[in-house]
PDB file of C-alpha atoms and ligand atoms in Angstrom:
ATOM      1  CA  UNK A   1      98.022 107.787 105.191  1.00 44.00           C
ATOM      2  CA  UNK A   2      94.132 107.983 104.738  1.00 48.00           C
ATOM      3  CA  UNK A   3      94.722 108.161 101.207  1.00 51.00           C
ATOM      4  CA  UNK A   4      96.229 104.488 101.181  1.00 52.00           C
ATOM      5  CA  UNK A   5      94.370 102.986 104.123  1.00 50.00           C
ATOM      6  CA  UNK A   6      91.009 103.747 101.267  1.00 53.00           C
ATOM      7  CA  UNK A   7      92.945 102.344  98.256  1.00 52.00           C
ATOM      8  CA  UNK A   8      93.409  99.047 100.223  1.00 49.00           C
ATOM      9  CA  UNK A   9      89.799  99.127 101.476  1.00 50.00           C
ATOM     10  CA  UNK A  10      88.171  99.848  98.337  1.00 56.00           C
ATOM     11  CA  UNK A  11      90.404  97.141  96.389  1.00 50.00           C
ATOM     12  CA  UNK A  12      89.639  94.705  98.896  1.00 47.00           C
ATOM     13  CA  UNK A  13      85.560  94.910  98.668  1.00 52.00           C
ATOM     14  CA  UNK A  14      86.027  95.449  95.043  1.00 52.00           C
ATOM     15  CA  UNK A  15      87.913  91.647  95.153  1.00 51.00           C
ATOM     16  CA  UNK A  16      84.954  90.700  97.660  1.00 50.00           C
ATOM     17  CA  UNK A  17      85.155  91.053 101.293  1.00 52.00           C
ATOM     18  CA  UNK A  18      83.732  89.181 104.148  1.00 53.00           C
ATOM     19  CA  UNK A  19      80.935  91.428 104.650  1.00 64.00           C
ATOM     20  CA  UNK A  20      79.580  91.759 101.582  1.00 76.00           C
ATOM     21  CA  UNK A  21      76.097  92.750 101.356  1.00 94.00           C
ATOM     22  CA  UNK A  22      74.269  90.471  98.731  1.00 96.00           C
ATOM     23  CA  UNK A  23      74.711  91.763  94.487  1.00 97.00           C
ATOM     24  CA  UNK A  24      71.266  93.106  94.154  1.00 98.00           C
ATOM     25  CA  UNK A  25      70.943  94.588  97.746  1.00 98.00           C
ATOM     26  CA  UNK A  26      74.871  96.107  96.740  1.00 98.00           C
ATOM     27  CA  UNK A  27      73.405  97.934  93.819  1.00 98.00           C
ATOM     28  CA  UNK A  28      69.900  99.015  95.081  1.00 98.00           C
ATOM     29  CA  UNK A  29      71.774 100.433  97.766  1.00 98.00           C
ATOM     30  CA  UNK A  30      74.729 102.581  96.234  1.00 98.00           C
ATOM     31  CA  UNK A  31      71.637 103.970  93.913  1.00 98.00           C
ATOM     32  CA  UNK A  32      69.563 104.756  96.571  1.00 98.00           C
ATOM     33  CA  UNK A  33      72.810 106.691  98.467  1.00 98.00           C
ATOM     34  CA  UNK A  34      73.448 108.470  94.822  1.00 98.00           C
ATOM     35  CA  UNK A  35      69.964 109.542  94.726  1.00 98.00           C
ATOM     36  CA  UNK A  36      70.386 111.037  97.992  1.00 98.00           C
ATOM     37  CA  UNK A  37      73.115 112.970  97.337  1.00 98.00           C
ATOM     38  CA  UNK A  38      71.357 114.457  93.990  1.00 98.00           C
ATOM     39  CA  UNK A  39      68.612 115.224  95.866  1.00 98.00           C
ATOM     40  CA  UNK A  40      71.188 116.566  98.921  1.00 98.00           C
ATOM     41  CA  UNK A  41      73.098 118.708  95.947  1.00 98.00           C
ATOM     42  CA  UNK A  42      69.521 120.004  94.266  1.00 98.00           C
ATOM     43  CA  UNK A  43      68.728 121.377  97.268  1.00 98.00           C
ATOM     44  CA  UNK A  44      72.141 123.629  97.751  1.00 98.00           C
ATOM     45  CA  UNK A  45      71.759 124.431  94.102  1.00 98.00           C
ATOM     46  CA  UNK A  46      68.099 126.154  95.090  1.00 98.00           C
ATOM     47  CA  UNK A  47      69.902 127.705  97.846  1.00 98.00           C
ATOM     48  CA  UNK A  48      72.623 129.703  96.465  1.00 98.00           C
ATOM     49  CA  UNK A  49      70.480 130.882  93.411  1.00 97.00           C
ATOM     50  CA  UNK A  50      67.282 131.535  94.857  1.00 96.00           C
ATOM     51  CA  UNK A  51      66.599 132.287  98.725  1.00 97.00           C
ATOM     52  CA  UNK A  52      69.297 131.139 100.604  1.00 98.00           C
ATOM     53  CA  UNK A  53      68.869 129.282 103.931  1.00 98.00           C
ATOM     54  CA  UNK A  54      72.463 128.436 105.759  1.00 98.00           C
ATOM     55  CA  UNK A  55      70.630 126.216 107.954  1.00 98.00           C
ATOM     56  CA  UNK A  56      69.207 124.103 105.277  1.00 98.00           C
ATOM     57  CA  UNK A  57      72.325 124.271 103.415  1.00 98.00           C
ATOM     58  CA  UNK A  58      74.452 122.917 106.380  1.00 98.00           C
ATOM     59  CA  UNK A  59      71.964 120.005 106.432  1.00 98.00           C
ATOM     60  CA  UNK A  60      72.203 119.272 103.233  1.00 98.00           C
ATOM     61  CA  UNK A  61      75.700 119.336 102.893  1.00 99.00           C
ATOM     62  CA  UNK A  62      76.294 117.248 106.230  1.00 98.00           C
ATOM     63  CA  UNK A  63      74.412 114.877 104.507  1.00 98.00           C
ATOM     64  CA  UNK A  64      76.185 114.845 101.192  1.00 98.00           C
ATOM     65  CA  UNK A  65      79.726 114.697 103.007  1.00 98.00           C
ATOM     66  CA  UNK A  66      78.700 111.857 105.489  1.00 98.00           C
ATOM     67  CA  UNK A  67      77.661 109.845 102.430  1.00 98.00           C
ATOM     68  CA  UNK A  68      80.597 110.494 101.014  1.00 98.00           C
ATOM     69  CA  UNK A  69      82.691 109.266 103.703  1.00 97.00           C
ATOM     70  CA  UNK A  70      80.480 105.996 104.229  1.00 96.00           C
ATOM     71  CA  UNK A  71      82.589 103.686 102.087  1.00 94.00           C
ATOM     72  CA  UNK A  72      80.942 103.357  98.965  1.00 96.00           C
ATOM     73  CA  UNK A  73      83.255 101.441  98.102  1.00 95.00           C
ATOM     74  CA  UNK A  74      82.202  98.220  99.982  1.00 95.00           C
ATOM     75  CA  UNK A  75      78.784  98.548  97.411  1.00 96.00           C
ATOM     76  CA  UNK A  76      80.488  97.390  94.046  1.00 96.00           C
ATOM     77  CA  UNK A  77      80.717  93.794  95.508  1.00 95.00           C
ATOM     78  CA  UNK A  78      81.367  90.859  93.015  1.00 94.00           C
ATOM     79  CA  UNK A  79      78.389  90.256  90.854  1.00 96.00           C
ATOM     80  CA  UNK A  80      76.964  93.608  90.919  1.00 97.00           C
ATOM     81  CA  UNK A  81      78.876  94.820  87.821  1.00 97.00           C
ATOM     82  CA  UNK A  82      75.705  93.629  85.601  1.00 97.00           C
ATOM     83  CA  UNK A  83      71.996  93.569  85.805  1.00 98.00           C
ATOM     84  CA  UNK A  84      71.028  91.075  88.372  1.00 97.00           C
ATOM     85  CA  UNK A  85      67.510  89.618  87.502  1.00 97.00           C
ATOM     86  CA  UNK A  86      65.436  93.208  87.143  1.00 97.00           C
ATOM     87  CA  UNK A  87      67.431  95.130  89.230  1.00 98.00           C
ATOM     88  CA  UNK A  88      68.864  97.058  86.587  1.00 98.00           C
ATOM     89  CA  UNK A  89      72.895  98.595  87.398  1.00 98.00           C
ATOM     90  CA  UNK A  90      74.236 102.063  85.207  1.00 98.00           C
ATOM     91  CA  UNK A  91      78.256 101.230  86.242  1.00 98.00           C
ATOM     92  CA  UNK A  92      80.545 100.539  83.908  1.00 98.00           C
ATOM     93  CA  UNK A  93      82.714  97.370  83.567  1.00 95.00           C
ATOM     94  CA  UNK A  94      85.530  99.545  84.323  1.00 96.00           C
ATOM     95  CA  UNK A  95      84.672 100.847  87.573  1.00 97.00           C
ATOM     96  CA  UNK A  96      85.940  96.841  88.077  1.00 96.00           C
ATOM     97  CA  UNK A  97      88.428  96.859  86.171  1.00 96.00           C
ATOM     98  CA  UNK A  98      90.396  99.746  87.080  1.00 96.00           C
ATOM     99  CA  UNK A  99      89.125 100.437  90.863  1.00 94.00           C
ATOM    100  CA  UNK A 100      92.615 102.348  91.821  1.00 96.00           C
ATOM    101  CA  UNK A 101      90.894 104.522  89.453  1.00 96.00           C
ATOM    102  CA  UNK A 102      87.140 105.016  90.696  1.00 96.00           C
ATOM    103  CA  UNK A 103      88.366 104.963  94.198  1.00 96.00           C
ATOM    104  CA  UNK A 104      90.471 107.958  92.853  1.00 97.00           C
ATOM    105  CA  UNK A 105      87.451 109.508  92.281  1.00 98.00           C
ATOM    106  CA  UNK A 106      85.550 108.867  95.301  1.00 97.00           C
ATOM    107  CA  UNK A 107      88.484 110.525  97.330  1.00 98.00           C
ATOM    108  CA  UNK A 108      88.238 113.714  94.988  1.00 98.00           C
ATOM    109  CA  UNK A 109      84.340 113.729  95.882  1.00 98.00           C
ATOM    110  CA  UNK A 110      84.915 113.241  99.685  1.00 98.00           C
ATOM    111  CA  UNK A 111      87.272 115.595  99.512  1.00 98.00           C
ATOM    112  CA  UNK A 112      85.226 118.100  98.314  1.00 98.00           C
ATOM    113  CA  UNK A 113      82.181 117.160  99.824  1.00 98.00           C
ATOM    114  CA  UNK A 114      83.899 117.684 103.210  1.00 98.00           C
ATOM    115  CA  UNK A 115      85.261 121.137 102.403  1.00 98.00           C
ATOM    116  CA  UNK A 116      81.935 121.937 101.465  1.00 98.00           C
ATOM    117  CA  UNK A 117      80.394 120.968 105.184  1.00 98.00           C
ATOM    118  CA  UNK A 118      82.822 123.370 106.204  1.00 98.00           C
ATOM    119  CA  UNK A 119      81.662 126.119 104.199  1.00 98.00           C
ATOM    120  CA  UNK A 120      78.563 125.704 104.635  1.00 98.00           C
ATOM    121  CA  UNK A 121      78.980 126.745 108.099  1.00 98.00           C
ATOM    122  CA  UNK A 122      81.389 129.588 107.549  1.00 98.00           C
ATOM    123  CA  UNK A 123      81.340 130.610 104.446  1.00 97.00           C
ATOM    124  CA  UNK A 124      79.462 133.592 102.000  1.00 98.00           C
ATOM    125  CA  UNK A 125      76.711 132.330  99.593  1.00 98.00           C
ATOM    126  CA  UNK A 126      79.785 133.101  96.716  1.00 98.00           C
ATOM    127  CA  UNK A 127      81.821 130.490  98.408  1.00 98.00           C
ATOM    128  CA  UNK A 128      79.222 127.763  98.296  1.00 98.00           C
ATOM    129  CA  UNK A 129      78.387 128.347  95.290  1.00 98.00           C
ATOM    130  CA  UNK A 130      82.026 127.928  93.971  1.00 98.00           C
ATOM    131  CA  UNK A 131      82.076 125.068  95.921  1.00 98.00           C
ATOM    132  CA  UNK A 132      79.248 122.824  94.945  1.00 98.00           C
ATOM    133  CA  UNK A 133      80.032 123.880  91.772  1.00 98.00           C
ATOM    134  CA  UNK A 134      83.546 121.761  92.560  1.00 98.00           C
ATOM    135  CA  UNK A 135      81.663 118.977  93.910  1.00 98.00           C
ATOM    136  CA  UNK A 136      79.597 118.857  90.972  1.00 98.00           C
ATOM    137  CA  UNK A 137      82.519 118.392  88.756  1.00 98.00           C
ATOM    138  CA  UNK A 138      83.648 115.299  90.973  1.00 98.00           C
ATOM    139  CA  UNK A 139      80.377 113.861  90.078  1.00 98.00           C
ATOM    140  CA  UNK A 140      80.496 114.539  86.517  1.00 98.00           C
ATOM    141  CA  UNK A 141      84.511 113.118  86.465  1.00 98.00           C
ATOM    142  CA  UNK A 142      83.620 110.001  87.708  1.00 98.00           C
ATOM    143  CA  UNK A 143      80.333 109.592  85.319  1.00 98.00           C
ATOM    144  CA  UNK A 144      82.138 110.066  82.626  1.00 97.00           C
ATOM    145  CA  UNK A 145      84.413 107.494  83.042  1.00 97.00           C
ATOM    146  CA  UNK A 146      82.523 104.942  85.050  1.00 98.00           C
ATOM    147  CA  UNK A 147      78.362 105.367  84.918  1.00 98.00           C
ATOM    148  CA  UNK A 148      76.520 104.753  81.713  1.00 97.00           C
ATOM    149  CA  UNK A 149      73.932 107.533  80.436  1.00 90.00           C
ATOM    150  CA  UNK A 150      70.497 106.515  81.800  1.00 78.00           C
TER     151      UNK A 150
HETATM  152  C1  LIG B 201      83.304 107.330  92.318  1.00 88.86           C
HETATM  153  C2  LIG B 201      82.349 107.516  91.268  1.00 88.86           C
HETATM  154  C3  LIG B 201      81.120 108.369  91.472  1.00 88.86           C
HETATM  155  C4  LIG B 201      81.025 109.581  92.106  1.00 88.86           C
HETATM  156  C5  LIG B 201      82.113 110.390  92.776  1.00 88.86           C
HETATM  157  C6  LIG B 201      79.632 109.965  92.003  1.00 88.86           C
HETATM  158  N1  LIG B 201      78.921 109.027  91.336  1.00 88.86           N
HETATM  159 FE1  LIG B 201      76.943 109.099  90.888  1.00 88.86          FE
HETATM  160  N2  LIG B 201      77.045 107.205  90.173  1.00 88.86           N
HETATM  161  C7  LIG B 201      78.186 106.472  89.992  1.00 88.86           C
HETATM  162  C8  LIG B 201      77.859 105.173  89.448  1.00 88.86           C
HETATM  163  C9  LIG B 201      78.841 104.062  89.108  1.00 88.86           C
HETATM  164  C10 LIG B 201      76.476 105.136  89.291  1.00 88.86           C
HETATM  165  C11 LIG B 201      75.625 103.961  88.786  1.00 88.86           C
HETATM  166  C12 LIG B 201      75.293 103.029  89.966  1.00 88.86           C
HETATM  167  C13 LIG B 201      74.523 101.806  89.527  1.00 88.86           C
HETATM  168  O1  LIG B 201      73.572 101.952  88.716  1.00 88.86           O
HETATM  169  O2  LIG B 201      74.852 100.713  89.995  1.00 88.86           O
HETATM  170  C14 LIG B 201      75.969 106.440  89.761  1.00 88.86           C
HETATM  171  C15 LIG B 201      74.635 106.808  89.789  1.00 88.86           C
HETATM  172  C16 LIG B 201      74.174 108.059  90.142  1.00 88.86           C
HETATM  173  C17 LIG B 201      72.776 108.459  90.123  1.00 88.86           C
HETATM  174  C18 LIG B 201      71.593 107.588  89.707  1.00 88.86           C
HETATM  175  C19 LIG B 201      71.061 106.864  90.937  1.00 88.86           C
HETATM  176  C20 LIG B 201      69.863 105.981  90.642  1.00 88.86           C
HETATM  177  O3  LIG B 201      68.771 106.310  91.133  1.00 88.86           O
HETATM  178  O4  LIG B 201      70.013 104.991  89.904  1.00 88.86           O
HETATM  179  C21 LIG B 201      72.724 109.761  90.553  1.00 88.86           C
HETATM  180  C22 LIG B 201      71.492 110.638  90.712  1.00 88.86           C
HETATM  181  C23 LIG B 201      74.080 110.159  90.841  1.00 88.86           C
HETATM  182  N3  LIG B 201      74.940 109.096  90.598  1.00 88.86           N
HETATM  183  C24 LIG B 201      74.431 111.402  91.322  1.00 88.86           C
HETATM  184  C25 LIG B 201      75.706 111.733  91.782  1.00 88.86           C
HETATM  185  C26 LIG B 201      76.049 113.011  92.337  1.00 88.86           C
HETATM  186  C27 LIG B 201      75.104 114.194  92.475  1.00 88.86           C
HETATM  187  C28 LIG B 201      77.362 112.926  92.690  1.00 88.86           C
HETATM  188  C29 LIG B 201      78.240 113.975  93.319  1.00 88.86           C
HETATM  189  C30 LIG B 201      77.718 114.798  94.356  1.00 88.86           C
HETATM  190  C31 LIG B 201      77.837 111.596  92.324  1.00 88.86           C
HETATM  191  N4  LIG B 201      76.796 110.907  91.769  1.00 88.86           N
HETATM  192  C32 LIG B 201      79.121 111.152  92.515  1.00 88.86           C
HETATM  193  C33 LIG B 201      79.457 106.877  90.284  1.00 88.86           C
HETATM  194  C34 LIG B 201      79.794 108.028  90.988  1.00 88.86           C
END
């Protein structure tokens, strides 16, 4: 049910919805909430290999998974799928393309980015660990296929 209620959503800002934010502003934007996530997913990393904090963990992985769950989707707006003036953009023409796929992606990284939320705030160091390591590979999945190397 969620699963196809996000399809439709992401399909329809991919086509370009009513609220769509302006190209430049669209890809500044998803950037900036990518960044934060890195910097969201650094921090865990530190975490379960160094000294581990479960309160700064929770944080940072309640911040990860609402990200995640923001609708991303409603970023890769029509004309944001190349450079606009010097705002430069990394995504491939196929996250365009073949959206069914990329938002296939984004579930798998919400998914996981909300099971690690709930971790965080249960779990042993070991099971964080496995489990950003899981989100990490959702990241890495959908780079491959859809984010150029910068
Ligand atoms: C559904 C696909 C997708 C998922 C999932 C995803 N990314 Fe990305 N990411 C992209 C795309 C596409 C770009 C390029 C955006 C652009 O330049 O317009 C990007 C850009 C980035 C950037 C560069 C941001 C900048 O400053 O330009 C970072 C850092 C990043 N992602 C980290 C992550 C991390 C960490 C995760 C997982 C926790 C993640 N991404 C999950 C597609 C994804």
């Amino acid at each position: 049910m969620m699963k196809k209620i996000a399809l439709a959503a992401f399909a329809f800002a991919v086509a370009g919805s009513a609220l769509a934010i302006e190209p430049d502003k669209a890809i500044k934007t998803r950037q900036a909430g990518y960044a934060y996530i890195g910097w969201n997913m650094n921090k865990i990393k530190d975490n379960v290999e160094g000294t581990y904090n479960q309160a700064e963990v929770i944080k940072a992985a309640n911040a990860i998974a609402a990200i995640a769950n923001s609708g991303m989707g409603a970023l890769y707006v029509k004309g944001s799928e190349k450079d606009v003036g010097n705002v430069k953009t990394y995504v491939k023409p196929e996250f365009f393309s073949k959206p069914q796929d990329a938002a296939k992606y984004a579930q798998a990284f919400t998914k996981e980015a909300d099971e690690l939320a709930r971790i965080a705030a249960v779990g042993t160091v070991a099971e964080v660990k496995a489990q950003h390591g899981k989100v990490g590979g959702t990241c890495k999945a959908c780079h491959d296929d859809f984010k150029m190397k910068n």
